[in-house]
């Protein structure tokens, strides 16, 4: 639930991966695992009904997502959805906003208990050299749980001084990630099996532990303006404010914990 794919110039650059047929060993151990999709994984365990198993036929009709918002004007397109049933005791909530070709992703995780949250993207492209600062190769697979076991060449690092992580995609377009991460967050990259739906399987994870965690990631395509800057803050009520500066102009977007929409001049509240 709450997974995304991104297409540019007719090519999928953020991809949904599938390996093996319905009867194949990799169907339950890879394709059905949340790790192989573009969403948040809690404690390295797949969303319900899959859970901590590679059984391919897990079904539970009570597991569902809920659309919260759809809003579209000439200047801005936004959608929001959440689920309270994919992880026991955890609410996952995703807001996506498009302004021009810029995609703003706000992913909330809420729980009364501590959890490890992995925000995952699979990019059909190659990570730009030196795009990660303080890069350190780690031994072994990405993790010991289903899905994680099949990823190797694990590197831990952080976004560079400019806060940008850059890929050259199969669409011959540069993809720029502008994550806003806390000091406790970890950036991990890893290579996984390649399926028919992609040329590369380059996974990137933003990892953070806590009870309530927000992931904010702004994705741009092509060359960013020299003054491009992304910042985000969260207030005591959980409202997330994202401020983006580019070409001398500032866009401010506020995503409220309790969803509503207000537009004032160049500021948008969702």
PDB file of C-alpha atoms in Angstrom:
ATOM      1  CA  UNK A   1       0.000   0.000   0.000  1.00  0.00           C
ATOM      2  CA  UNK A   2       0.995   3.637  -0.688  1.00  0.00           C
ATOM      3  CA  UNK A   3       3.617   2.608  -3.257  1.00  0.00           C
ATOM      4  CA  UNK A   4       4.381   4.870  -6.217  1.00  0.00           C
ATOM      5  CA  UNK A   5       5.881   4.625  -9.693  1.00  0.00           C
ATOM      6  CA  UNK A   6       7.248   7.559 -11.710  1.00  0.00           C
ATOM      7  CA  UNK A   7       7.362   7.846 -15.495  1.00  0.00           C
ATOM      8  CA  UNK A   8       9.387  10.382 -17.503  1.00  0.00           C
ATOM      9  CA  UNK A   9       9.449  10.673 -21.301  1.00  0.00           C
ATOM     10  CA  UNK A  10       7.598   7.382 -21.602  1.00  0.00           C
ATOM     11  CA  UNK A  11      10.100   5.513 -19.395  1.00  0.00           C
ATOM     12  CA  UNK A  12       9.518   4.312 -15.843  1.00  0.00           C
ATOM     13  CA  UNK A  13      12.314   5.699 -13.665  1.00  0.00           C
ATOM     14  CA  UNK A  14      10.898   4.788 -10.239  1.00  0.00           C
ATOM     15  CA  UNK A  15       9.882   1.203 -10.857  1.00  0.00           C
ATOM     16  CA  UNK A  16       7.714  -1.499  -9.347  1.00  0.00           C
ATOM     17  CA  UNK A  17       9.684  -4.740  -9.496  1.00  0.00           C
ATOM     18  CA  UNK A  18       8.374  -8.210 -10.227  1.00  0.00           C
ATOM     19  CA  UNK A  19      10.348 -11.449 -10.358  1.00  0.00           C
ATOM     20  CA  UNK A  20       9.148 -14.958 -11.072  1.00  0.00           C
ATOM     21  CA  UNK A  21       5.753 -16.315 -11.999  1.00  0.00           C
ATOM     22  CA  UNK A  22       3.013 -17.106  -9.515  1.00  0.00           C
ATOM     23  CA  UNK A  23       4.528 -20.506  -8.821  1.00  0.00           C
ATOM     24  CA  UNK A  24       8.148 -19.374  -8.726  1.00  0.00           C
ATOM     25  CA  UNK A  25      10.333 -19.247  -5.633  1.00  0.00           C
ATOM     26  CA  UNK A  26      10.913 -15.502  -6.019  1.00  0.00           C
ATOM     27  CA  UNK A  27       7.261 -14.541  -6.205  1.00  0.00           C
ATOM     28  CA  UNK A  28       6.668 -14.848  -2.465  1.00  0.00           C
ATOM     29  CA  UNK A  29      10.231 -14.101  -1.423  1.00  0.00           C
ATOM     30  CA  UNK A  30      10.666 -11.027  -3.615  1.00  0.00           C
ATOM     31  CA  UNK A  31       7.690  -9.713  -5.588  1.00  0.00           C
ATOM     32  CA  UNK A  32       5.251  -9.933  -2.656  1.00  0.00           C
ATOM     33  CA  UNK A  33       7.660  -8.246  -0.244  1.00  0.00           C
ATOM     34  CA  UNK A  34       7.095  -4.576   0.614  1.00  0.00           C
ATOM     35  CA  UNK A  35      10.854  -3.982   0.315  1.00  0.00           C
ATOM     36  CA  UNK A  36      10.620  -4.432  -3.467  1.00  0.00           C
ATOM     37  CA  UNK A  37       8.101  -1.597  -3.822  1.00  0.00           C
ATOM     38  CA  UNK A  38       8.328   2.166  -3.356  1.00  0.00           C
ATOM     39  CA  UNK A  39       6.844   2.807   0.042  1.00  0.00           C
ATOM     40  CA  UNK A  40       7.820   2.526   3.724  1.00  0.00           C
ATOM     41  CA  UNK A  41       8.777  -0.781   5.350  1.00  0.00           C
ATOM     42  CA  UNK A  42       8.343  -1.083   9.119  1.00  0.00           C
ATOM     43  CA  UNK A  43      10.915  -3.165  11.024  1.00  0.00           C
ATOM     44  CA  UNK A  44      12.029  -4.791   7.730  1.00  0.00           C
ATOM     45  CA  UNK A  45       8.779  -6.800   7.624  1.00  0.00           C
ATOM     46  CA  UNK A  46       6.333  -6.760   4.711  1.00  0.00           C
ATOM     47  CA  UNK A  47       2.950  -5.128   5.072  1.00  0.00           C
ATOM     48  CA  UNK A  48      -0.014  -7.284   6.027  1.00  0.00           C
ATOM     49  CA  UNK A  49      -1.238  -9.712   4.928  1.00  0.00           C
ATOM     50  CA  UNK A  50       2.247 -10.840   3.773  1.00  0.00           C
ATOM     51  CA  UNK A  51       4.063 -10.228   7.041  1.00  0.00           C
ATOM     52  CA  UNK A  52       7.243 -12.105   7.901  1.00  0.00           C
ATOM     53  CA  UNK A  53       6.749 -14.929   5.397  1.00  0.00           C
ATOM     54  CA  UNK A  54       7.459 -15.809   1.784  1.00  0.00           C
ATOM     55  CA  UNK A  55       4.081 -17.529   1.386  1.00  0.00           C
ATOM     56  CA  UNK A  56       2.744 -16.162  -1.901  1.00  0.00           C
ATOM     57  CA  UNK A  57      -0.994 -16.458  -1.288  1.00  0.00           C
ATOM     58  CA  UNK A  58      -1.587 -14.526   1.928  1.00  0.00           C
ATOM     59  CA  UNK A  59      -4.977 -12.784   1.762  1.00  0.00           C
ATOM     60  CA  UNK A  60      -6.805 -10.566   4.250  1.00  0.00           C
ATOM     61  CA  UNK A  61      -9.652  -8.423   2.948  1.00  0.00           C
ATOM     62  CA  UNK A  62      -9.527  -6.212   6.051  1.00  0.00           C
ATOM     63  CA  UNK A  63      -6.164  -4.792   4.918  1.00  0.00           C
ATOM     64  CA  UNK A  64      -6.750  -1.694   2.851  1.00  0.00           C
ATOM     65  CA  UNK A  65      -5.702   1.856   2.062  1.00  0.00           C
ATOM     66  CA  UNK A  66      -7.909   4.914   2.319  1.00  0.00           C
ATOM     67  CA  UNK A  67      -7.936   7.862  -0.101  1.00  0.00           C
ATOM     68  CA  UNK A  68      -7.856  11.109   1.846  1.00  0.00           C
ATOM     69  CA  UNK A  69      -7.343  13.898  -0.702  1.00  0.00           C
ATOM     70  CA  UNK A  70      -7.343  14.590  -4.396  1.00  0.00           C
ATOM     71  CA  UNK A  71      -6.827  18.203  -5.430  1.00  0.00           C
ATOM     72  CA  UNK A  72      -5.950  19.593  -8.861  1.00  0.00           C
ATOM     73  CA  UNK A  73      -5.545  23.036 -10.369  1.00  0.00           C
ATOM     74  CA  UNK A  74      -3.473  24.320 -13.287  1.00  0.00           C
ATOM     75  CA  UNK A  75      -0.612  25.046 -10.877  1.00  0.00           C
ATOM     76  CA  UNK A  76      -0.702  22.123  -8.456  1.00  0.00           C
ATOM     77  CA  UNK A  77      -1.838  18.488  -8.306  1.00  0.00           C
ATOM     78  CA  UNK A  78      -2.034  16.655  -5.002  1.00  0.00           C
ATOM     79  CA  UNK A  79      -3.159  13.276  -3.689  1.00  0.00           C
ATOM     80  CA  UNK A  80      -3.059  11.794  -0.207  1.00  0.00           C
ATOM     81  CA  UNK A  81      -3.804   8.326   1.161  1.00  0.00           C
ATOM     82  CA  UNK A  82      -3.287   6.469   4.412  1.00  0.00           C
ATOM     83  CA  UNK A  83      -3.610   3.036   5.949  1.00  0.00           C
ATOM     84  CA  UNK A  84      -4.179   1.925   9.530  1.00  0.00           C
ATOM     85  CA  UNK A  85      -4.248  -1.797   8.736  1.00  0.00           C
ATOM     86  CA  UNK A  86      -0.985  -2.740   6.972  1.00  0.00           C
ATOM     87  CA  UNK A  87       1.026  -2.680  10.220  1.00  0.00           C
ATOM     88  CA  UNK A  88      -0.485  -3.294  13.629  1.00  0.00           C
ATOM     89  CA  UNK A  89      -0.339  -0.150  15.725  1.00  0.00           C
ATOM     90  CA  UNK A  90       1.131   1.975  12.916  1.00  0.00           C
ATOM     91  CA  UNK A  91      -0.499   4.582  10.686  1.00  0.00           C
ATOM     92  CA  UNK A  92       1.193   5.241   7.344  1.00  0.00           C
ATOM     93  CA  UNK A  93       0.129   8.359   5.442  1.00  0.00           C
ATOM     94  CA  UNK A  94       1.484   9.640   2.116  1.00  0.00           C
ATOM     95  CA  UNK A  95       0.968  12.997   0.398  1.00  0.00           C
ATOM     96  CA  UNK A  96       2.202  13.562  -3.163  1.00  0.00           C
ATOM     97  CA  UNK A  97       2.221  17.007  -4.747  1.00  0.00           C
ATOM     98  CA  UNK A  98       3.231  17.904  -8.308  1.00  0.00           C
ATOM     99  CA  UNK A  99       4.254  21.446  -9.202  1.00  0.00           C
ATOM    100  CA  UNK A 100       5.476  21.652 -12.808  1.00  0.00           C
ATOM    101  CA  UNK A 101       7.703  18.538 -13.094  1.00  0.00           C
ATOM    102  CA  UNK A 102       8.686  18.639  -9.412  1.00  0.00           C
ATOM    103  CA  UNK A 103       7.293  15.876  -7.185  1.00  0.00           C
ATOM    104  CA  UNK A 104       7.031  16.563  -3.450  1.00  0.00           C
ATOM    105  CA  UNK A 105       6.641  13.444  -1.298  1.00  0.00           C
ATOM    106  CA  UNK A 106       5.600  13.690   2.373  1.00  0.00           C
ATOM    107  CA  UNK A 107       5.360  10.312   4.103  1.00  0.00           C
ATOM    108  CA  UNK A 108       4.157  10.195   7.712  1.00  0.00           C
ATOM    109  CA  UNK A 109       4.602   7.234  10.070  1.00  0.00           C
ATOM    110  CA  UNK A 110       2.726   7.316  13.380  1.00  0.00           C
ATOM    111  CA  UNK A 111       2.832   4.844  16.269  1.00  0.00           C
ATOM    112  CA  UNK A 112       2.763   4.702  20.049  1.00  0.00           C
ATOM    113  CA  UNK A 113       5.756   2.336  19.928  1.00  0.00           C
ATOM    114  CA  UNK A 114       9.309   2.609  18.583  1.00  0.00           C
ATOM    115  CA  UNK A 115       9.866   1.204  15.099  1.00  0.00           C
ATOM    116  CA  UNK A 116      12.481   1.233  12.347  1.00  0.00           C
ATOM    117  CA  UNK A 117      11.083   2.898   9.241  1.00  0.00           C
ATOM    118  CA  UNK A 118      12.660   2.436   5.802  1.00  0.00           C
ATOM    119  CA  UNK A 119      11.494   4.800   3.050  1.00  0.00           C
ATOM    120  CA  UNK A 120      12.377   2.897  -0.133  1.00  0.00           C
ATOM    121  CA  UNK A 121      12.692   3.879  -3.799  1.00  0.00           C
ATOM    122  CA  UNK A 122      13.806   1.640  -6.682  1.00  0.00           C
ATOM    123  CA  UNK A 123      15.339   3.705  -9.457  1.00  0.00           C
ATOM    124  CA  UNK A 124      16.012   2.415 -12.952  1.00  0.00           C
ATOM    125  CA  UNK A 125      19.293   4.238 -13.326  1.00  0.00           C
ATOM    126  CA  UNK A 126      22.799   4.657 -11.989  1.00  0.00           C
ATOM    127  CA  UNK A 127      23.793   6.603  -8.908  1.00  0.00           C
ATOM    128  CA  UNK A 128      26.074   9.490  -9.817  1.00  0.00           C
ATOM    129  CA  UNK A 129      29.653   9.146  -8.619  1.00  0.00           C
ATOM    130  CA  UNK A 130      30.275  10.822  -5.260  1.00  0.00           C
ATOM    131  CA  UNK A 131      26.549  11.489  -4.884  1.00  0.00           C
ATOM    132  CA  UNK A 132      26.756   9.997  -1.385  1.00  0.00           C
ATOM    133  CA  UNK A 133      28.979  11.614   1.212  1.00  0.00           C
ATOM    134  CA  UNK A 134      30.856   9.535   3.805  1.00  0.00           C
ATOM    135  CA  UNK A 135      30.118   6.403   1.761  1.00  0.00           C
ATOM    136  CA  UNK A 136      31.036   3.116   3.452  1.00  0.00           C
ATOM    137  CA  UNK A 137      30.582  -0.352   1.922  1.00  0.00           C
ATOM    138  CA  UNK A 138      28.892  -2.813   4.276  1.00  0.00           C
ATOM    139  CA  UNK A 139      29.344  -6.573   4.274  1.00  0.00           C
ATOM    140  CA  UNK A 140      26.513  -8.997   3.662  1.00  0.00           C
ATOM    141  CA  UNK A 141      22.976  -8.450   2.394  1.00  0.00           C
ATOM    142  CA  UNK A 142      20.834  -5.423   3.134  1.00  0.00           C
ATOM    143  CA  UNK A 143      19.037  -7.345   5.878  1.00  0.00           C
ATOM    144  CA  UNK A 144      18.026 -10.795   7.087  1.00  0.00           C
ATOM    145  CA  UNK A 145      14.302 -10.552   6.363  1.00  0.00           C
ATOM    146  CA  UNK A 146      12.520 -11.660   3.193  1.00  0.00           C
ATOM    147  CA  UNK A 147      13.137  -9.215   0.350  1.00  0.00           C
ATOM    148  CA  UNK A 148      16.111  -7.598   2.093  1.00  0.00           C
ATOM    149  CA  UNK A 149      18.113 -10.822   1.745  1.00  0.00           C
ATOM    150  CA  UNK A 150      18.273 -10.445  -2.045  1.00  0.00           C
ATOM    151  CA  UNK A 151      19.983  -7.018  -2.016  1.00  0.00           C
ATOM    152  CA  UNK A 152      23.769  -6.743  -1.895  1.00  0.00           C
ATOM    153  CA  UNK A 153      26.527  -4.202  -2.641  1.00  0.00           C
ATOM    154  CA  UNK A 154      25.211  -2.249   0.319  1.00  0.00           C
ATOM    155  CA  UNK A 155      26.610   1.229   0.889  1.00  0.00           C
ATOM    156  CA  UNK A 156      25.854   3.491   3.830  1.00  0.00           C
ATOM    157  CA  UNK A 157      26.328   7.231   3.588  1.00  0.00           C
ATOM    158  CA  UNK A 158      24.577  10.579   3.605  1.00  0.00           C
ATOM    159  CA  UNK A 159      23.444  13.193   1.142  1.00  0.00           C
ATOM    160  CA  UNK A 160      26.308  15.443   0.029  1.00  0.00           C
ATOM    161  CA  UNK A 161      26.927  18.997   1.158  1.00  0.00           C
ATOM    162  CA  UNK A 162      24.228  20.242  -1.200  1.00  0.00           C
ATOM    163  CA  UNK A 163      21.756  17.638   0.091  1.00  0.00           C
ATOM    164  CA  UNK A 164      21.162  16.197  -3.390  1.00  0.00           C
ATOM    165  CA  UNK A 165      21.362  12.542  -4.447  1.00  0.00           C
ATOM    166  CA  UNK A 166      21.538  12.224  -8.214  1.00  0.00           C
ATOM    167  CA  UNK A 167      20.817   9.413 -10.679  1.00  0.00           C
ATOM    168  CA  UNK A 168      21.208   9.067 -14.427  1.00  0.00           C
ATOM    169  CA  UNK A 169      18.009   7.295 -15.468  1.00  0.00           C
ATOM    170  CA  UNK A 170      17.043   5.065 -18.387  1.00  0.00           C
ATOM    171  CA  UNK A 171      15.005   8.004 -19.698  1.00  0.00           C
ATOM    172  CA  UNK A 172      18.291   9.907 -20.325  1.00  0.00           C
ATOM    173  CA  UNK A 173      17.103  12.414 -17.745  1.00  0.00           C
ATOM    174  CA  UNK A 174      18.889  13.235 -14.514  1.00  0.00           C
ATOM    175  CA  UNK A 175      16.785  12.509 -11.440  1.00  0.00           C
ATOM    176  CA  UNK A 176      17.586  14.528  -8.337  1.00  0.00           C
ATOM    177  CA  UNK A 177      16.470  13.512  -4.854  1.00  0.00           C
ATOM    178  CA  UNK A 178      16.300  16.273  -2.248  1.00  0.00           C
ATOM    179  CA  UNK A 179      15.589  14.415   1.013  1.00  0.00           C
ATOM    180  CA  UNK A 180      15.177  16.394   4.210  1.00  0.00           C
ATOM    181  CA  UNK A 181      16.590  14.069   6.847  1.00  0.00           C
ATOM    182  CA  UNK A 182      17.174  14.298  10.574  1.00  0.00           C
ATOM    183  CA  UNK A 183      20.623  13.878  12.073  1.00  0.00           C
ATOM    184  CA  UNK A 184      19.602  10.361  13.168  1.00  0.00           C
ATOM    185  CA  UNK A 185      18.616   9.207   9.665  1.00  0.00           C
ATOM    186  CA  UNK A 186      20.746   6.840   7.586  1.00  0.00           C
ATOM    187  CA  UNK A 187      20.998   6.639   3.794  1.00  0.00           C
ATOM    188  CA  UNK A 188      21.549   3.167   2.317  1.00  0.00           C
ATOM    189  CA  UNK A 189      21.918   2.045  -1.282  1.00  0.00           C
ATOM    190  CA  UNK A 190      21.907  -1.528  -2.540  1.00  0.00           C
ATOM    191  CA  UNK A 191      21.600  -3.550  -5.736  1.00  0.00           C
ATOM    192  CA  UNK A 192      18.858  -6.113  -6.162  1.00  0.00           C
ATOM    193  CA  UNK A 193      17.778  -8.619  -8.798  1.00  0.00           C
ATOM    194  CA  UNK A 194      16.777  -7.061 -12.118  1.00  0.00           C
ATOM    195  CA  UNK A 195      13.324  -7.895 -13.455  1.00  0.00           C
ATOM    196  CA  UNK A 196      11.843  -7.591 -16.935  1.00  0.00           C
ATOM    197  CA  UNK A 197      10.317  -4.256 -15.906  1.00  0.00           C
ATOM    198  CA  UNK A 198      13.677  -2.512 -15.347  1.00  0.00           C
ATOM    199  CA  UNK A 199      17.249  -2.286 -16.625  1.00  0.00           C
ATOM    200  CA  UNK A 200      18.661  -1.586 -13.158  1.00  0.00           C
ATOM    201  CA  UNK A 201      17.478  -2.292  -9.620  1.00  0.00           C
ATOM    202  CA  UNK A 202      19.181   0.449  -7.672  1.00  0.00           C
ATOM    203  CA  UNK A 203      17.452   0.721  -4.303  1.00  0.00           C
ATOM    204  CA  UNK A 204      17.866   3.690  -1.995  1.00  0.00           C
ATOM    205  CA  UNK A 205      16.579   3.716   1.569  1.00  0.00           C
ATOM    206  CA  UNK A 206      16.175   6.550   4.021  1.00  0.00           C
ATOM    207  CA  UNK A 207      16.104   4.887   7.450  1.00  0.00           C
ATOM    208  CA  UNK A 208      14.988   6.366  10.727  1.00  0.00           C
ATOM    209  CA  UNK A 209      13.740   4.958  14.022  1.00  0.00           C
ATOM    210  CA  UNK A 210      11.198   6.441  16.385  1.00  0.00           C
ATOM    211  CA  UNK A 211       7.501   6.542  17.192  1.00  0.00           C
ATOM    212  CA  UNK A 212       6.484   9.356  14.849  1.00  0.00           C
ATOM    213  CA  UNK A 213       8.661   9.907  11.783  1.00  0.00           C
ATOM    214  CA  UNK A 214       8.209  12.117   8.720  1.00  0.00           C
ATOM    215  CA  UNK A 215      10.047  11.540   5.444  1.00  0.00           C
ATOM    216  CA  UNK A 216      10.164  14.527   3.093  1.00  0.00           C
ATOM    217  CA  UNK A 217      11.700  14.010  -0.338  1.00  0.00           C
ATOM    218  CA  UNK A 218      11.509  16.378  -3.296  1.00  0.00           C
ATOM    219  CA  UNK A 219      12.206  14.791  -6.680  1.00  0.00           C
ATOM    220  CA  UNK A 220      13.250  16.910  -9.654  1.00  0.00           C
ATOM    221  CA  UNK A 221      14.212  15.952 -13.187  1.00  0.00           C
ATOM    222  CA  UNK A 222      16.856  17.558 -15.366  1.00  0.00           C
ATOM    223  CA  UNK A 223      19.263  20.244 -14.215  1.00  0.00           C
ATOM    224  CA  UNK A 224      18.340  22.003 -10.974  1.00  0.00           C
ATOM    225  CA  UNK A 225      18.749  25.780 -10.719  1.00  0.00           C
ATOM    226  CA  UNK A 226      21.939  26.788  -8.936  1.00  0.00           C
ATOM    227  CA  UNK A 227      19.932  28.292  -6.067  1.00  0.00           C
ATOM    228  CA  UNK A 228      17.736  25.203  -5.528  1.00  0.00           C
ATOM    229  CA  UNK A 229      17.184  24.606  -1.818  1.00  0.00           C
ATOM    230  CA  UNK A 230      14.707  22.435   0.073  1.00  0.00           C
ATOM    231  CA  UNK A 231      13.835  22.709   3.758  1.00  0.00           C
ATOM    232  CA  UNK A 232      11.128  21.157   5.918  1.00  0.00           C
ATOM    233  CA  UNK A 233       9.885  21.600   9.483  1.00  0.00           C
ATOM    234  CA  UNK A 234       7.263  19.862  11.602  1.00  0.00           C
ATOM    235  CA  UNK A 235       5.338  21.632  14.363  1.00  0.00           C
ATOM    236  CA  UNK A 236       3.968  20.177  17.604  1.00  0.00           C
ATOM    237  CA  UNK A 237       0.669  19.232  15.924  1.00  0.00           C
ATOM    238  CA  UNK A 238       2.434  17.251  13.189  1.00  0.00           C
ATOM    239  CA  UNK A 239       1.881  19.822  10.433  1.00  0.00           C
ATOM    240  CA  UNK A 240       4.718  19.648   7.896  1.00  0.00           C
ATOM    241  CA  UNK A 241       5.939  22.802   6.142  1.00  0.00           C
ATOM    242  CA  UNK A 242       8.070  22.349   3.023  1.00  0.00           C
ATOM    243  CA  UNK A 243       9.899  25.365   1.616  1.00  0.00           C
ATOM    244  CA  UNK A 244      11.477  25.171  -1.836  1.00  0.00           C
ATOM    245  CA  UNK A 245      13.625  27.938  -3.301  1.00  0.00           C
ATOM    246  CA  UNK A 246      14.527  27.941  -6.991  1.00  0.00           C
ATOM    247  CA  UNK A 247      15.176  30.599  -9.612  1.00  0.00           C
ATOM    248  CA  UNK A 248      14.843  33.266  -6.930  1.00  0.00           C
ATOM    249  CA  UNK A 249      11.289  32.247  -6.032  1.00  0.00           C
ATOM    250  CA  UNK A 250      10.017  30.453  -2.934  1.00  0.00           C
ATOM    251  CA  UNK A 251       7.236  27.873  -2.823  1.00  0.00           C
ATOM    252  CA  UNK A 252       5.779  27.038   0.591  1.00  0.00           C
ATOM    253  CA  UNK A 253       3.574  23.998   1.053  1.00  0.00           C
ATOM    254  CA  UNK A 254       1.969  23.029   4.356  1.00  0.00           C
ATOM    255  CA  UNK A 255       0.687  19.481   4.819  1.00  0.00           C
ATOM    256  CA  UNK A 256      -1.564  19.416   7.874  1.00  0.00           C
ATOM    257  CA  UNK A 257      -1.884  16.414  10.143  1.00  0.00           C
ATOM    258  CA  UNK A 258      -5.671  16.705   9.771  1.00  0.00           C
ATOM    259  CA  UNK A 259      -6.110  17.062   6.027  1.00  0.00           C
ATOM    260  CA  UNK A 260      -7.616  20.222   4.539  1.00  0.00           C
ATOM    261  CA  UNK A 261      -6.817  22.524   1.612  1.00  0.00           C
ATOM    262  CA  UNK A 262      -6.135  26.256   1.667  1.00  0.00           C
ATOM    263  CA  UNK A 263      -4.401  28.255  -1.066  1.00  0.00           C
ATOM    264  CA  UNK A 264      -3.126  31.758  -0.403  1.00  0.00           C
ATOM    265  CA  UNK A 265      -1.021  33.408  -3.133  1.00  0.00           C
ATOM    266  CA  UNK A 266       2.020  31.147  -3.552  1.00  0.00           C
ATOM    267  CA  UNK A 267       1.428  29.228  -0.322  1.00  0.00           C
ATOM    268  CA  UNK A 268      -0.612  26.024  -0.341  1.00  0.00           C
ATOM    269  CA  UNK A 269      -1.959  24.189   2.689  1.00  0.00           C
ATOM    270  CA  UNK A 270      -3.041  20.558   2.182  1.00  0.00           C
TER     271      UNK A 270
END
